[in-house]
mmCIF file of C-alpha atoms and ligand atoms in Angstrom:
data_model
loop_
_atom_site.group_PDB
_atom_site.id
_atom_site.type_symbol
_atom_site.label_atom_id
_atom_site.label_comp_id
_atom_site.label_asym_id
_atom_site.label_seq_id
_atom_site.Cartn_x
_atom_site.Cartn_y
_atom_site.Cartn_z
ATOM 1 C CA UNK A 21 25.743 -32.492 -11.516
ATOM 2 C CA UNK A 22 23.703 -31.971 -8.284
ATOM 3 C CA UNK A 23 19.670 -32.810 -8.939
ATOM 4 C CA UNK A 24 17.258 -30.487 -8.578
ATOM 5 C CA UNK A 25 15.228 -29.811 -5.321
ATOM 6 C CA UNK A 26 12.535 -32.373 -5.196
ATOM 7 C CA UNK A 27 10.165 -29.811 -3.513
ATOM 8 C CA UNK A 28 6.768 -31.826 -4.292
ATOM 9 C CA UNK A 29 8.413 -34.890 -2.651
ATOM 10 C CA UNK A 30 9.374 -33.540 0.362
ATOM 11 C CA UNK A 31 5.855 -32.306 1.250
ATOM 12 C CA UNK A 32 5.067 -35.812 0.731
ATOM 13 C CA UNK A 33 7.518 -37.251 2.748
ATOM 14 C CA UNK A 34 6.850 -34.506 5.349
ATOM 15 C CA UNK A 35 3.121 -35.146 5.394
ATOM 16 C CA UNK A 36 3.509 -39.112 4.900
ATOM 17 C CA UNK A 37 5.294 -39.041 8.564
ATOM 18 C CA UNK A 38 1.575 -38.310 9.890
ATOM 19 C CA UNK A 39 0.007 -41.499 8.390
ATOM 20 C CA UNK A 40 2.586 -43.886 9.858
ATOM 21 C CA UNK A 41 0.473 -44.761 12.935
ATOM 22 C CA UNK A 42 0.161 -48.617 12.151
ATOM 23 C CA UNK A 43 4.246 -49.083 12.053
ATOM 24 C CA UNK A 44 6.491 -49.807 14.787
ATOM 25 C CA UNK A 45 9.039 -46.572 13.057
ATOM 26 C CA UNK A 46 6.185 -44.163 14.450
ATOM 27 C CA UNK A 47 6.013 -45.315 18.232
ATOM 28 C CA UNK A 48 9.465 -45.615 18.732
ATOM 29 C CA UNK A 49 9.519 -42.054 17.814
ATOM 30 C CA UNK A 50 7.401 -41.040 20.122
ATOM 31 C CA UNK A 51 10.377 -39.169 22.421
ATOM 32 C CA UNK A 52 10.366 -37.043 19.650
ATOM 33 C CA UNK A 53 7.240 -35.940 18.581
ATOM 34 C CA UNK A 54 6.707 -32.649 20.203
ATOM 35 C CA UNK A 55 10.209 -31.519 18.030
ATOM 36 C CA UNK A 56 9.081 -33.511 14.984
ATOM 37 C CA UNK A 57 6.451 -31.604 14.608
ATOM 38 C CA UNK A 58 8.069 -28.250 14.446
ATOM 39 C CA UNK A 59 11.153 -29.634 11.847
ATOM 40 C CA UNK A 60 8.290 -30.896 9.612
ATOM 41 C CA UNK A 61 5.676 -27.650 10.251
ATOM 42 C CA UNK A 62 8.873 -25.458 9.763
ATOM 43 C CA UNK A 63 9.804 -27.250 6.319
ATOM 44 C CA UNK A 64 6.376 -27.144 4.933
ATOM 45 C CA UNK A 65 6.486 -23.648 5.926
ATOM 46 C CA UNK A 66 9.556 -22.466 4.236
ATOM 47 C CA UNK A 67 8.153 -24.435 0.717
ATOM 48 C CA UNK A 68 4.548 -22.658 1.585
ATOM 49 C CA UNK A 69 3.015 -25.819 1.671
ATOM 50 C CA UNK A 70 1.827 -25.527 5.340
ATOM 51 C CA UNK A 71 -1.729 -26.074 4.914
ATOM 52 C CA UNK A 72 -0.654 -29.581 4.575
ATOM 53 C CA UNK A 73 -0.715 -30.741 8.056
ATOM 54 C CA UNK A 74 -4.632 -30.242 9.617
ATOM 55 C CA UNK A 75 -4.076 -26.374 11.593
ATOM 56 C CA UNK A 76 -6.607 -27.511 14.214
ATOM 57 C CA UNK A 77 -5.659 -31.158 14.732
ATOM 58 C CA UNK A 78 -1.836 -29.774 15.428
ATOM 59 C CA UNK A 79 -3.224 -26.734 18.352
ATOM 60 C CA UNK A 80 -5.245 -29.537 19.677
ATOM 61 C CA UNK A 81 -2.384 -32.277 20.000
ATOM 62 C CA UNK A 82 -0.125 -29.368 21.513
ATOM 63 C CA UNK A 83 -2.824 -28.975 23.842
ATOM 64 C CA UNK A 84 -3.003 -32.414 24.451
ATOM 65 C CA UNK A 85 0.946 -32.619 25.771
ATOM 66 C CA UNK A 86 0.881 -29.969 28.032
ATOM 67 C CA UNK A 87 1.356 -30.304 31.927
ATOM 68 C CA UNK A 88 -0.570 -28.570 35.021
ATOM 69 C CA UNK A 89 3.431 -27.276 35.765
ATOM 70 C CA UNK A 90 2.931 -24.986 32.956
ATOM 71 C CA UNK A 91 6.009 -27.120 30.739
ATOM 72 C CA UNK A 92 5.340 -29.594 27.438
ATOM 73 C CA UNK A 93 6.353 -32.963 26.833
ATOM 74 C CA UNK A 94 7.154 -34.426 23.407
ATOM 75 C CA UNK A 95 4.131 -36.813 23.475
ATOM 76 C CA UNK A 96 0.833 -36.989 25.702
ATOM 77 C CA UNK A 97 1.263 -38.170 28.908
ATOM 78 C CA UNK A 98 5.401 -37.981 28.608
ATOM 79 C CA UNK A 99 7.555 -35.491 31.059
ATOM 80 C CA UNK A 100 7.970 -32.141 30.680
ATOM 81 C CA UNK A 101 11.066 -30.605 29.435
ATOM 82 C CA UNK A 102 12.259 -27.340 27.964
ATOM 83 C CA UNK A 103 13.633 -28.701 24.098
ATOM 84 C CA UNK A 104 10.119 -29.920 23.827
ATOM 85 C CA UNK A 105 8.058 -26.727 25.499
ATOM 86 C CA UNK A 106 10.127 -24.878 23.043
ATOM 87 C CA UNK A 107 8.816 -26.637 19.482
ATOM 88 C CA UNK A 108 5.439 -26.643 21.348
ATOM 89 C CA UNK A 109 5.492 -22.594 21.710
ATOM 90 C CA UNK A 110 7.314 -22.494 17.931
ATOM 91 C CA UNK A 111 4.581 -24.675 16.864
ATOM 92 C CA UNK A 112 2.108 -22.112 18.244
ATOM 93 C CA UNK A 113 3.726 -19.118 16.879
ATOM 94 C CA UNK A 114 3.985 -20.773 13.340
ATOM 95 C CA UNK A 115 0.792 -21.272 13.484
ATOM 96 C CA UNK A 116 -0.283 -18.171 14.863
ATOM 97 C CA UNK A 117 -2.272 -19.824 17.730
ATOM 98 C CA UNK A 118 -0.216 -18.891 20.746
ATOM 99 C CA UNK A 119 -3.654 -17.617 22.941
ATOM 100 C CA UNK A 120 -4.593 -21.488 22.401
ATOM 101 C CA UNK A 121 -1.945 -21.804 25.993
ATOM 102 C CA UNK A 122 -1.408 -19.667 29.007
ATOM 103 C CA UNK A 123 1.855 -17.207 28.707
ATOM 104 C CA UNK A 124 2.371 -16.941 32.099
ATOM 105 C CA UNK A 125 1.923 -20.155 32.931
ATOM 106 C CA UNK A 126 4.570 -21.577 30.351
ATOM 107 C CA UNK A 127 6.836 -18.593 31.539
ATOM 108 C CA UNK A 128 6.548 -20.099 34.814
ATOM 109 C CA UNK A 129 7.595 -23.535 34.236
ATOM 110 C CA UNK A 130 10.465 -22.257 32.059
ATOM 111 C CA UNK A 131 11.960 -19.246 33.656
ATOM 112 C CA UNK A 132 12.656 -21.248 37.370
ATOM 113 C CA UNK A 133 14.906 -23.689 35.161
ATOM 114 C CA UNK A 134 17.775 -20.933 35.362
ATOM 115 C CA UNK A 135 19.887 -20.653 38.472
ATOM 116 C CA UNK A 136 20.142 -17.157 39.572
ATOM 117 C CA UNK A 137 23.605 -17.274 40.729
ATOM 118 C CA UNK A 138 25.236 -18.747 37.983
ATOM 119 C CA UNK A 139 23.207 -18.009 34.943
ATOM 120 C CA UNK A 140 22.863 -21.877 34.061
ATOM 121 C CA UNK A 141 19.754 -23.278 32.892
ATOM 122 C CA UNK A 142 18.712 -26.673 33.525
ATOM 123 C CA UNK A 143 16.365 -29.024 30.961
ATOM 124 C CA UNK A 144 13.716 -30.144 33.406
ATOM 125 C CA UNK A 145 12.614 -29.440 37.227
ATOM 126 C CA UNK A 146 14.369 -32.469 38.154
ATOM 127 C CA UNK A 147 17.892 -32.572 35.955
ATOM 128 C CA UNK A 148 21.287 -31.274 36.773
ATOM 129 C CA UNK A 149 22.041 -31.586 33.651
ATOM 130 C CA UNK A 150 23.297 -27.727 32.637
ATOM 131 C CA UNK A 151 24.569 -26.537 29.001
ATOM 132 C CA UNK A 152 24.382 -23.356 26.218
ATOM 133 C CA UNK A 153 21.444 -25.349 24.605
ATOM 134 C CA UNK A 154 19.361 -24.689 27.414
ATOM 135 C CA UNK A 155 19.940 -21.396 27.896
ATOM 136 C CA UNK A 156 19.329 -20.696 24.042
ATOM 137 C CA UNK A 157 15.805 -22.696 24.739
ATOM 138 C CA UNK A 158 14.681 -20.975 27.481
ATOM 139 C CA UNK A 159 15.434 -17.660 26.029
ATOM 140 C CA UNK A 160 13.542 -18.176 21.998
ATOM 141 C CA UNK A 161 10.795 -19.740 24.486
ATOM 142 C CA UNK A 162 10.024 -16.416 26.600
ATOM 143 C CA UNK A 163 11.109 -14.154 23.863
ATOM 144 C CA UNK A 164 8.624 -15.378 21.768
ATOM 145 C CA UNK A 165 5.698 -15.089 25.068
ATOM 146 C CA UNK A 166 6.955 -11.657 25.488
ATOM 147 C CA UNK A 167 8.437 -12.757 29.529
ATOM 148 C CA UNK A 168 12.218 -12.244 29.066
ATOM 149 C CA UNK A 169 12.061 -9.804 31.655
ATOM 150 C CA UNK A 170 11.924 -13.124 33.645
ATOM 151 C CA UNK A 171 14.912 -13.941 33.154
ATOM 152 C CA UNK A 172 18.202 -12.717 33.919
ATOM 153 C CA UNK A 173 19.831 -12.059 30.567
ATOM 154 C CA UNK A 174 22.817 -10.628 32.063
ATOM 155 C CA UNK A 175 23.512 -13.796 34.446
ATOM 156 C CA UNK A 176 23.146 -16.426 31.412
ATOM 157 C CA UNK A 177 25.512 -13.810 29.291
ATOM 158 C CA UNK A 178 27.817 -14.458 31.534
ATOM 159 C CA UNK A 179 27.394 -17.705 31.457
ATOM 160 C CA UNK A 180 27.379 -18.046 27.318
ATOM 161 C CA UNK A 181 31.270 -16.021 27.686
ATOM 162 C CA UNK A 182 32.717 -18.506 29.867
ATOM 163 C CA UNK A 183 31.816 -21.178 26.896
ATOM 164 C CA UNK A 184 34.011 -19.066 24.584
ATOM 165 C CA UNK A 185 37.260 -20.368 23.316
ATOM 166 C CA UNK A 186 40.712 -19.280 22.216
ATOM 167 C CA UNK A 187 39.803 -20.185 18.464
ATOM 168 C CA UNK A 188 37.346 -17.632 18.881
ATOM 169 C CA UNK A 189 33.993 -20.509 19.112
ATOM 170 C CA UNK A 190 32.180 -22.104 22.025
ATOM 171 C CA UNK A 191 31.665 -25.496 23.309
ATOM 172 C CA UNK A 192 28.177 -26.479 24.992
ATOM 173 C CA UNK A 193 29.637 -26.335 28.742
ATOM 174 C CA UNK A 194 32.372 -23.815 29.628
ATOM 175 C CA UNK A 195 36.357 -25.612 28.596
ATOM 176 C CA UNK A 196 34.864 -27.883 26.151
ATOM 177 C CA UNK A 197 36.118 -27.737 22.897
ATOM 178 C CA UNK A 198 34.227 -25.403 19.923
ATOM 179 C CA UNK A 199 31.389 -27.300 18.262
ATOM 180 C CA UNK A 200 29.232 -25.839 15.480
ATOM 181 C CA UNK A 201 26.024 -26.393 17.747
ATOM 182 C CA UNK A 202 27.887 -24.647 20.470
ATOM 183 C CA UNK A 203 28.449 -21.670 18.477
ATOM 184 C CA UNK A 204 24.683 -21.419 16.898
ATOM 185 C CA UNK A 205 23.488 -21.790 20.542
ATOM 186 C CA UNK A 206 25.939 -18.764 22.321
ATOM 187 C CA UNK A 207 25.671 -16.674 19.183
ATOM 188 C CA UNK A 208 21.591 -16.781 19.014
ATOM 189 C CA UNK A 209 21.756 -16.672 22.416
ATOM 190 C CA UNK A 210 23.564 -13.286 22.491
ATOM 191 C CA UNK A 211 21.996 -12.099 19.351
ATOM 192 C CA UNK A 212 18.020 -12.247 21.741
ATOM 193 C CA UNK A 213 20.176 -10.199 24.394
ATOM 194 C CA UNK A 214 21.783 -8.121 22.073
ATOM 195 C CA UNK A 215 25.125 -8.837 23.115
ATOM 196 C CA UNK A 216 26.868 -9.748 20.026
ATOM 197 C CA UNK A 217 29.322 -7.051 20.775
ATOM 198 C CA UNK A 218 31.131 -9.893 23.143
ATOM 199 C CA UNK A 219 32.197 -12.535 20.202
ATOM 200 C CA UNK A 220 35.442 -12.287 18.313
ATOM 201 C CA UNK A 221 33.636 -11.325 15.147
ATOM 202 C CA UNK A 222 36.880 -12.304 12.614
ATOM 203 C CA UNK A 223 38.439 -15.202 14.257
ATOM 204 C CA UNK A 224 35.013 -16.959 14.648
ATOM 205 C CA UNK A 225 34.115 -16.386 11.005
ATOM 206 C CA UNK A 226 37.941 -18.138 10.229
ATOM 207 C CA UNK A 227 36.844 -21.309 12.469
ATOM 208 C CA UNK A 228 33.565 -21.483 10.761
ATOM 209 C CA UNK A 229 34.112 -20.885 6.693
ATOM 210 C CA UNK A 230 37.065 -23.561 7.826
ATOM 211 C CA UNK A 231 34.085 -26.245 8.625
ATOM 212 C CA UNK A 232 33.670 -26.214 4.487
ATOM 213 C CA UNK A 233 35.298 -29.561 3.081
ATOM 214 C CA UNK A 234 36.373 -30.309 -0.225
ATOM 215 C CA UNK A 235 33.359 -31.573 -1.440
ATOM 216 C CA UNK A 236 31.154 -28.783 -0.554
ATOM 217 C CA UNK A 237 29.756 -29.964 2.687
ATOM 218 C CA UNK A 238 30.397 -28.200 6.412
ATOM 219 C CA UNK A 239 31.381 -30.748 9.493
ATOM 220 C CA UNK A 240 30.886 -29.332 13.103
ATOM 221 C CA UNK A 241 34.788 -29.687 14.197
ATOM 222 C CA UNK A 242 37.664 -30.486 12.826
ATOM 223 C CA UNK A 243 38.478 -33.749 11.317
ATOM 224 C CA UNK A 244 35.062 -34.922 11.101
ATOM 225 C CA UNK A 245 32.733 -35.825 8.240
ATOM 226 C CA UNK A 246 30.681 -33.554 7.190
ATOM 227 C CA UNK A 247 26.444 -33.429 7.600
ATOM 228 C CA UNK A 248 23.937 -31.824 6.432
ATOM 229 C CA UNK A 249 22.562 -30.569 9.477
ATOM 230 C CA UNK A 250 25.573 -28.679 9.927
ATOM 231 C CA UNK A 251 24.684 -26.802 7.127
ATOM 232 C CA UNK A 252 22.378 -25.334 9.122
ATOM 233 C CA UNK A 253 24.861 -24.668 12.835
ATOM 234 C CA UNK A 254 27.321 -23.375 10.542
ATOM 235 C CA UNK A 255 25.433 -20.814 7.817
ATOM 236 C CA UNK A 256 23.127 -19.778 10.580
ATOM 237 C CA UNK A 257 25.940 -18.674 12.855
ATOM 238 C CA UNK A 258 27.798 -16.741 9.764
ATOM 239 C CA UNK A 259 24.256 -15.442 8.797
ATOM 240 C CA UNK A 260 23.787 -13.947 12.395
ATOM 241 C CA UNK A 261 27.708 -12.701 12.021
ATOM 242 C CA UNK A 262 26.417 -10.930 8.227
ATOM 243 C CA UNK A 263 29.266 -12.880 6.669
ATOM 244 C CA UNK A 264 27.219 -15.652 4.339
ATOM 245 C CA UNK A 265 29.733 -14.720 2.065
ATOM 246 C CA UNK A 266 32.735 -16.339 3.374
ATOM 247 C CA UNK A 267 31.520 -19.980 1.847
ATOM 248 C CA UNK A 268 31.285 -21.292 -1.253
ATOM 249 C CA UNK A 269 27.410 -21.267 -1.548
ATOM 250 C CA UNK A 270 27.250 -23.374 -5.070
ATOM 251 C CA UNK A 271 28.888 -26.279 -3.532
ATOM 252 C CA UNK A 272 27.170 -26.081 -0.007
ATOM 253 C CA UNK A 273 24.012 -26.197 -2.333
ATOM 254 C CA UNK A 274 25.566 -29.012 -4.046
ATOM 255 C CA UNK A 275 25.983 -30.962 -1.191
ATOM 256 C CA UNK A 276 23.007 -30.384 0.142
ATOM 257 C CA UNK A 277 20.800 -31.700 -2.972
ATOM 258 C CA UNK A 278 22.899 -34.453 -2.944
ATOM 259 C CA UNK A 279 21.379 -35.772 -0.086
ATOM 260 C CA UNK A 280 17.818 -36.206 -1.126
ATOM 261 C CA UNK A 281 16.234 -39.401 -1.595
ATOM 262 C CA UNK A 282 14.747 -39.444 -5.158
ATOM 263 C CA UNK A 283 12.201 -41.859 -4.494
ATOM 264 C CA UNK A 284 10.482 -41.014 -0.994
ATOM 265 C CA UNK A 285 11.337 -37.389 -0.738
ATOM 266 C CA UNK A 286 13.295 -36.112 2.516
ATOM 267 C CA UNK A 287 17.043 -35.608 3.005
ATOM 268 C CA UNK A 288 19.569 -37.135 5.276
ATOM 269 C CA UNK A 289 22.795 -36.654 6.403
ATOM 270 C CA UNK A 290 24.714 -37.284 3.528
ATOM 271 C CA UNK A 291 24.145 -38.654 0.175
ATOM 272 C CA UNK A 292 23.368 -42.481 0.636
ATOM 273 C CA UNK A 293 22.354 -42.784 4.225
ATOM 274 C CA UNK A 294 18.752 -42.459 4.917
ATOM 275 C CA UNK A 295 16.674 -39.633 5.391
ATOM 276 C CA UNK A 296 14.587 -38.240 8.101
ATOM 277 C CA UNK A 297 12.615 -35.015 9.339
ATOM 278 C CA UNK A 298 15.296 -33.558 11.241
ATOM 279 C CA UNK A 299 17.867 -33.526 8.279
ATOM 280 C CA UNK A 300 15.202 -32.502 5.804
ATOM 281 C CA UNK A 301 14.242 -29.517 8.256
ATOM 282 C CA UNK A 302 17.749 -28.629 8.655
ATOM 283 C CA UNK A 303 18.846 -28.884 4.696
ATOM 284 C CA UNK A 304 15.844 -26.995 3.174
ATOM 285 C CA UNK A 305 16.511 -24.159 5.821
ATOM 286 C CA UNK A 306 20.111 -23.727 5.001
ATOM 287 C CA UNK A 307 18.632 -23.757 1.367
ATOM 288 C CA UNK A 308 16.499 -20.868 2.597
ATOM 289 C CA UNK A 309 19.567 -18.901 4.371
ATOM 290 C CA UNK A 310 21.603 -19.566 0.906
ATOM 291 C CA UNK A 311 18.549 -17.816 -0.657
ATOM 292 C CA UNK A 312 18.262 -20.769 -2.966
ATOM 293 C CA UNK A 313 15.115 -22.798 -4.616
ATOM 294 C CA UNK A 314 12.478 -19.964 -4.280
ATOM 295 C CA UNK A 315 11.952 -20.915 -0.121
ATOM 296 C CA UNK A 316 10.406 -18.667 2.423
ATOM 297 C CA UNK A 317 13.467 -16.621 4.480
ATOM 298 C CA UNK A 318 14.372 -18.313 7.025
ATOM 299 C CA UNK A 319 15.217 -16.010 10.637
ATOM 300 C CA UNK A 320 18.995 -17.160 11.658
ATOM 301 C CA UNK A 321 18.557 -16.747 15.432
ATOM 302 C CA UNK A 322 15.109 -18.256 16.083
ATOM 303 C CA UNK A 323 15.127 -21.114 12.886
ATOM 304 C CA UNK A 324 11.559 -19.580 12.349
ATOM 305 C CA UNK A 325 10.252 -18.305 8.833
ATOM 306 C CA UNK A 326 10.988 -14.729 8.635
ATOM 307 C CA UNK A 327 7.462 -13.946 7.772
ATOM 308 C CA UNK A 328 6.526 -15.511 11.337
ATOM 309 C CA UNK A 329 8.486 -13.435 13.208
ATOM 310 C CA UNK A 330 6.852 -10.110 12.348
ATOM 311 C CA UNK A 331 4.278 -10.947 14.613
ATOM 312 C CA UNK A 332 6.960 -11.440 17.379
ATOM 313 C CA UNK A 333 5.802 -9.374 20.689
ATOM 314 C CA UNK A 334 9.583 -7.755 21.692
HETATM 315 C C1 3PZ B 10 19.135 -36.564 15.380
HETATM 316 N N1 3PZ B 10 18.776 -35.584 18.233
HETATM 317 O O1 3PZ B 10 19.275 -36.887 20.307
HETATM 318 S S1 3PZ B 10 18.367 -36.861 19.218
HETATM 319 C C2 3PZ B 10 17.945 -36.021 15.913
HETATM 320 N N2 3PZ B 10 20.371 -36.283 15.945
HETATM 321 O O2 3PZ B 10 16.989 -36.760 19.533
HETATM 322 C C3 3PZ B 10 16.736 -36.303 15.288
HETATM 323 N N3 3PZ B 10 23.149 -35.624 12.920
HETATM 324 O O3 3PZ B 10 19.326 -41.564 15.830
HETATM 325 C C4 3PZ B 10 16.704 -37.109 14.153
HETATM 326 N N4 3PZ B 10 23.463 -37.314 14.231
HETATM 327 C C5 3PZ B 10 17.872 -37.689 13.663
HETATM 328 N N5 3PZ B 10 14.444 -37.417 12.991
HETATM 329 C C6 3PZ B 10 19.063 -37.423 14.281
HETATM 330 C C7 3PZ B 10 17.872 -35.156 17.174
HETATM 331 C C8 3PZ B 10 20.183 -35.263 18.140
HETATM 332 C C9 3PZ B 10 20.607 -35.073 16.715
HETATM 333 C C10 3PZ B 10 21.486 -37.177 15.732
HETATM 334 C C11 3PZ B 10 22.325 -36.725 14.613
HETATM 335 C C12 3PZ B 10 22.135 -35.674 13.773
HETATM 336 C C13 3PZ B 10 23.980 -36.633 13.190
HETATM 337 C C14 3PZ B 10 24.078 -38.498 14.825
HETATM 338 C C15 3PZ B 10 20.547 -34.062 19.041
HETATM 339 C C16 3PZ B 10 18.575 -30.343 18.149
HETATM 340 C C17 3PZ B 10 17.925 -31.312 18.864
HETATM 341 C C18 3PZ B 10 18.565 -32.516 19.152
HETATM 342 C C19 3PZ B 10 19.854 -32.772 18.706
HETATM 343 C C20 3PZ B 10 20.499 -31.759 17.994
HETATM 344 C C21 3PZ B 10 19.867 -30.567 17.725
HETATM 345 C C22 3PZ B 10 19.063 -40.497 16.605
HETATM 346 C C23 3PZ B 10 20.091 -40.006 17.395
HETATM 347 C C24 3PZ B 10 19.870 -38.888 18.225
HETATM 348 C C25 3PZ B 10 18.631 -38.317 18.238
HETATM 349 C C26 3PZ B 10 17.583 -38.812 17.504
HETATM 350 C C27 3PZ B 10 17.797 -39.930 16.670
HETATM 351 C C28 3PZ B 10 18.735 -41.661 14.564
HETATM 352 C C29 3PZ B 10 15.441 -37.316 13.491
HETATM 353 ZN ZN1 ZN B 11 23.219 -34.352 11.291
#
């Protein structure tokens, strides 16, 4: 039998992550603080235990990690780069503090990172580095600021169907194979520009309900071992498809429980391996989309509680 969910641990894993400043574990995260921040916020959120992390002192370290180019890096004094401007204007939003930072400012660093003729979106000023993540990024990012009319949502639609595959999925660049995070990324992607009229509504349900394994758990392409944050890529993209149904919830849920740590709190991958804020983010949402364990709803497309997004300005 599966164990409960260890809700009161998790907030204290969640918030123990904050008080780690005297280990070597907390600066070698540093690369990742900017998205930290939002998996743990968004967590605490969903198991209304928010309040747990200071409001002020998280507006102010935001703040803190912006650049005069209008884009946020994951840390203080780090680059800029679009993944991390993102959980820095999610952070905002969750917190309902996005006049603490410039709109048209941020628009400005992030809507420039798409090429006009092809629709591509790059990470950074400097990169040539191109994929379906990005394009998913910048679009939450100016959604959210109310500036997708800076953008050309046609262009990077374009773009997204090129990604699609014969099974139905997409891959992260266009002619690479269908990935679960592919999907999630083309599928949100389309669902901001309203374009969901363009995916292969049956056979991409098939390929995804087909990521569930014996044992419950979803993997992100065939003949690989399943994760929990797959959960998430997987039930997100069936969630924005309305077909939730197609799974077998109870063992998901299974799986999922599994992989907390009893004695620290947090989940990881799979049962047994260790645990950290990104799979603890990514297992309590899926919890949330399986409408499990009394959470907050979670929104499918933006990863964002649902409660959050009625403030949303499109
Ligand atoms: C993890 N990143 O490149 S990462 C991430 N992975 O920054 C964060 N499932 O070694 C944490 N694997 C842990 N805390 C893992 C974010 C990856 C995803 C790796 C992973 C997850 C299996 C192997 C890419 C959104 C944003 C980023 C990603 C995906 C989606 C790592 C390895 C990679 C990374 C960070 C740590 C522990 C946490
Ligand atoms: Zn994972």
């Amino acid at each position: 039998m599966a164990p409960e969910f260890m809700r009161e641990k998790h907030i204290a894993y969640i918030q123990s992550l904050d008080n780690k400043q005297d280990e070597l574990e907390y600066w070698l995260s540093e690369h990742l603080r900017m998205n930290g921040i939002y998996w743990g916020l968004t967590a605490l959120d969903l198991m209304g235990a928010r309040d747990v992390l200071a409001r002020e002192k998280v507006i102010e370290y935001v703040k803190s990690c912006q650049h005069a180019n209008g884009g946020f890096g994951a840390h203080p004094g780090h680059d800029p780069h679009l993944l991390y401007t993102l959980s820095a204007i999610q952070i905002l939003f969750i917190e309902d503090a996005l006049d603490a930072v410039d709109a048209d400012t941020v628009a400005k660093f992030v809507a420039p990172l798409q090429d006009r003729e092809t629709g591509t979106v790059r990470g950074d000023v400097t990169g040539d580095e191109v994929d379906t993540r990005f394009v998913y990024a910048a679009m939450q990012c100016l959604s959210i600021l109310g500036k997708l009319d800076q953008f050309d949502v046609a262009k990077a639609v374009e773009y997204i169907d090129q990604c699609k595959n014969y099974d139905g999925g997409y891959g992260f660049v266009p002619g690479a194979e269908s990935h679960a995070g592919g999907v999630f990324t083309c599928l949100a992607a389309l669902a901001i520009a309203n374009r969901l009229d363009l995916v292969d509504k049956d056979l991409l349900s098939w390929w995804l309900c087909e990521r569930q394994l014996p044992a419950g758990g979803l993997n992100g392409r065939p003949e690989k071992l399943p994760d929990v944050c797959y959960s998430w890529w997987v039930l997100s993209s069936l969630a924005i498809l309305g077909r939730l149904d197609w799974i077998d919830r109870q063992k998901l849920r299974e799986f999922i429980l599994d992989a907390q740590d009893d004695e620290q709190g947090g989940i990881a991958d799979r049962k047994g391996d260790m645990v950290d804020v990104f799979h603890t983010h990514f297992g309590i949402a899926a919890l949330s989309l399986l409408g499990f364990e009394n959470l907050e709803p979670v929104n499918p497309v933006y990863c964002l509680p649902e409660h959050i997004m009625g403030r949303h300005k499109m």
